[in-house]
mmCIF file of C-alpha atoms in Angstrom:
data_model
loop_
_atom_site.group_PDB
_atom_site.id
_atom_site.type_symbol
_atom_site.label_atom_id
_atom_site.label_comp_id
_atom_site.label_asym_id
_atom_site.label_seq_id
_atom_site.Cartn_x
_atom_site.Cartn_y
_atom_site.Cartn_z
ATOM 1 C CA MET A 23 19.833 8.173 -25.903
ATOM 2 C CA SER A 24 20.226 7.204 -22.120
ATOM 3 C CA MET A 25 18.910 3.842 -20.801
ATOM 4 C CA ILE A 26 17.729 4.161 -16.823
ATOM 5 C CA GLU A 27 19.666 1.223 -15.039
ATOM 6 C CA PRO A 28 17.477 -0.948 -12.155
ATOM 7 C CA VAL A 29 18.834 -1.127 -9.130
ATOM 8 C CA GLU A 30 17.885 -2.931 -5.990
ATOM 9 C CA ASP A 31 15.720 -1.495 -3.558
ATOM 10 C CA THR A 32 15.855 -2.898 0.398
ATOM 11 C CA HIS A 33 12.971 -5.395 -0.511
ATOM 12 C CA GLY A 34 15.200 -7.064 -3.564
ATOM 13 C CA PHE A 35 12.760 -6.190 -5.957
ATOM 14 C CA PRO A 36 14.307 -4.560 -9.213
ATOM 15 C CA PHE A 37 13.316 -0.978 -9.072
ATOM 16 C CA THR A 38 14.253 1.832 -11.424
ATOM 17 C CA GLU A 39 15.790 4.947 -9.958
ATOM 18 C CA GLY A 40 13.258 8.046 -9.875
ATOM 19 C CA ALA A 41 10.465 5.983 -10.370
ATOM 20 C CA THR A 42 6.901 6.531 -8.608
ATOM 21 C CA LYS A 43 5.642 4.671 -6.067
ATOM 22 C CA PHE A 44 1.972 5.255 -6.828
ATOM 23 C CA GLU A 45 0.257 5.978 -10.056
ATOM 24 C CA ILE A 46 -3.564 6.550 -11.334
ATOM 25 C CA ILE A 47 -4.527 4.263 -14.277
ATOM 26 C CA PRO A 48 -6.691 6.554 -16.601
ATOM 27 C CA THR A 49 -10.748 5.716 -16.285
ATOM 28 C CA ASP A 50 -13.527 8.696 -16.388
ATOM 29 C CA ALA A 51 -11.827 11.996 -14.843
ATOM 30 C CA ALA A 52 -15.532 13.003 -14.135
ATOM 31 C CA ASP A 53 -15.873 10.492 -11.238
ATOM 32 C CA PRO A 54 -13.503 10.566 -9.128
ATOM 33 C CA SER A 55 -15.448 8.097 -6.475
ATOM 34 C CA SER A 56 -13.830 5.007 -9.022
ATOM 35 C CA ALA A 57 -10.048 4.783 -9.564
ATOM 36 C CA THR A 58 -7.572 2.084 -10.225
ATOM 37 C CA PHE A 59 -3.790 2.904 -8.549
ATOM 38 C CA VAL A 60 -0.831 0.990 -9.584
ATOM 39 C CA VAL A 61 1.545 1.097 -6.619
ATOM 40 C CA HIS A 62 5.271 -0.245 -7.956
ATOM 41 C CA ASP A 63 7.186 -2.225 -6.092
ATOM 42 C CA GLU A 64 4.977 -4.191 -3.610
ATOM 43 C CA ASP A 65 3.198 -7.728 -3.484
ATOM 44 C CA HIS A 66 0.740 -9.463 -1.464
ATOM 45 C CA THR A 67 2.287 -8.456 1.549
ATOM 46 C CA LEU A 68 0.975 -4.907 1.188
ATOM 47 C CA GLY A 69 -2.132 -5.643 -1.126
ATOM 48 C CA ASN A 70 -3.826 -7.636 0.889
ATOM 49 C CA SER A 71 -3.226 -5.628 4.043
ATOM 50 C CA LEU A 72 -4.077 -2.020 1.987
ATOM 51 C CA ARG A 73 -7.295 -4.011 0.743
ATOM 52 C CA PHE A 74 -8.463 -4.797 4.077
ATOM 53 C CA MET A 75 -7.827 -1.836 5.737
ATOM 54 C CA VAL A 76 -9.609 0.337 2.573
ATOM 55 C CA MET A 77 -12.446 -1.810 3.027
ATOM 56 C CA LYS A 78 -13.088 -1.224 6.686
ATOM 57 C CA ASN A 79 -14.026 2.260 5.552
ATOM 58 C CA PRO A 80 -17.971 2.695 5.107
ATOM 59 C CA ALA A 81 -17.904 5.047 2.187
ATOM 60 C CA VAL A 82 -15.941 2.376 0.193
ATOM 61 C CA SER A 83 -17.922 0.123 -2.067
ATOM 62 C CA PHE A 84 -15.388 -1.905 -3.281
ATOM 63 C CA CYS A 85 -11.903 -2.384 -3.115
ATOM 64 C CA GLY A 86 -9.700 -5.181 -4.884
ATOM 65 C CA TYR A 87 -6.220 -6.114 -5.580
ATOM 66 C CA SER A 88 -4.525 -8.249 -8.201
ATOM 67 C CA ILE A 89 -0.980 -8.725 -9.305
ATOM 68 C CA PRO A 90 -1.045 -8.460 -13.066
ATOM 69 C CA HIS A 91 2.043 -10.833 -13.468
ATOM 70 C CA PRO A 92 3.866 -12.629 -11.203
ATOM 71 C CA SER A 93 7.113 -11.485 -12.610
ATOM 72 C CA GLU A 94 5.829 -7.655 -12.439
ATOM 73 C CA PHE A 95 6.637 -6.045 -8.814
ATOM 74 C CA LYS A 96 3.395 -4.021 -8.919
ATOM 75 C CA ILE A 97 0.001 -4.132 -7.798
ATOM 76 C CA HIS A 98 -3.025 -2.855 -9.436
ATOM 77 C CA MET A 99 -5.685 -1.602 -6.500
ATOM 78 C CA ARG A 100 -9.290 -0.566 -7.713
ATOM 79 C CA ILE A 101 -11.199 1.537 -5.221
ATOM 80 C CA GLN A 102 -14.657 2.301 -5.949
ATOM 81 C CA THR A 103 -16.425 4.907 -3.422
ATOM 82 C CA ASP A 104 -20.462 5.576 -2.802
ATOM 83 C CA GLY A 105 -19.362 9.220 -3.755
ATOM 84 C CA SER A 106 -19.208 11.019 -0.313
ATOM 85 C CA ILE A 107 -15.471 10.861 -0.561
ATOM 86 C CA THR A 108 -13.009 10.344 -3.517
ATOM 87 C CA ALA A 109 -11.267 6.806 -4.290
ATOM 88 C CA ALA A 110 -7.706 8.649 -3.651
ATOM 89 C CA GLN A 111 -9.074 10.024 -0.403
ATOM 90 C CA ALA A 112 -10.016 6.176 0.534
ATOM 91 C CA LEU A 113 -6.627 5.670 -0.184
ATOM 92 C CA ASN A 114 -4.944 7.786 2.012
ATOM 93 C CA GLN A 115 -7.184 6.753 4.609
ATOM 94 C CA GLY A 116 -6.521 3.161 4.144
ATOM 95 C CA LEU A 117 -2.653 3.916 3.910
ATOM 96 C CA ASP A 118 -2.828 6.262 7.281
ATOM 97 C CA ASP A 119 -4.919 3.358 9.015
ATOM 98 C CA LEU A 120 -2.372 0.573 7.921
ATOM 99 C CA VAL A 121 0.368 2.726 9.221
ATOM 100 C CA ALA A 122 -1.390 3.760 12.691
ATOM 101 C CA LEU A 123 -2.154 -0.189 13.302
ATOM 102 C CA SER A 124 1.312 -1.059 12.162
ATOM 103 C CA GLU A 125 2.846 1.458 14.713
ATOM 104 C CA HIS A 126 0.073 -0.179 17.777
ATOM 105 C CA VAL A 127 1.390 -3.536 16.633
ATOM 106 C CA LEU A 128 4.851 -2.679 16.865
ATOM 107 C CA ALA A 129 4.725 -0.647 20.068
ATOM 108 C CA THR A 130 2.850 -3.790 21.777
ATOM 109 C CA PHE A 131 5.249 -6.290 20.833
ATOM 110 C CA GLU A 132 8.206 -4.267 22.076
ATOM 111 C CA ALA A 133 6.454 -3.602 25.249
ATOM 112 C CA LYS A 134 6.015 -7.153 26.309
ATOM 113 C CA VAL A 135 9.634 -8.059 25.122
ATOM 114 C CA ALA A 136 10.474 -5.170 27.310
ATOM 115 C CA ALA A 137 8.550 -6.434 30.249
ATOM 116 C CA LYS A 138 10.183 -9.920 29.671
ATOM 117 C CA GLY A 139 13.192 -8.627 30.218
ATOM 118 C CA ASP A 140 15.050 -11.618 28.965
ATOM 119 C CA TYR A 141 15.269 -10.230 25.429
ATOM 120 C CA GLU A 142 17.219 -7.099 24.179
ATOM 121 C CA THR A 143 15.386 -4.864 21.422
ATOM 122 C CA ARG A 144 17.179 -2.857 18.508
ATOM 123 C CA ASP A 145 16.015 -0.167 16.446
ATOM 124 C CA ILE A 146 14.987 -1.017 13.055
#
């Protein structure tokens, strides 16, 4: 019997090599407009930002997240839509919107720093 050894990821959270980032908690398969997703190795930083972006979608009726326990590095995100899109589509759109917003903020910041001229920037 082999055990999977935990390793450290770049954020300092315990991470199991080969583990999946997202999973869906089984619910009523006949209703794809409602689902609970588990996002591993994340905390309130992503949870609150992603919840905000998902709720901006007019097809989303409810989006909330929780962290089951402070020692667990995962969030549970519950999404319910009006049925015009699935909960998975709402999550994907929220992730895409969050990436686009983050890229815009980074580009704006780098442009302002470069315009100032006194600072050196480096790639992350």
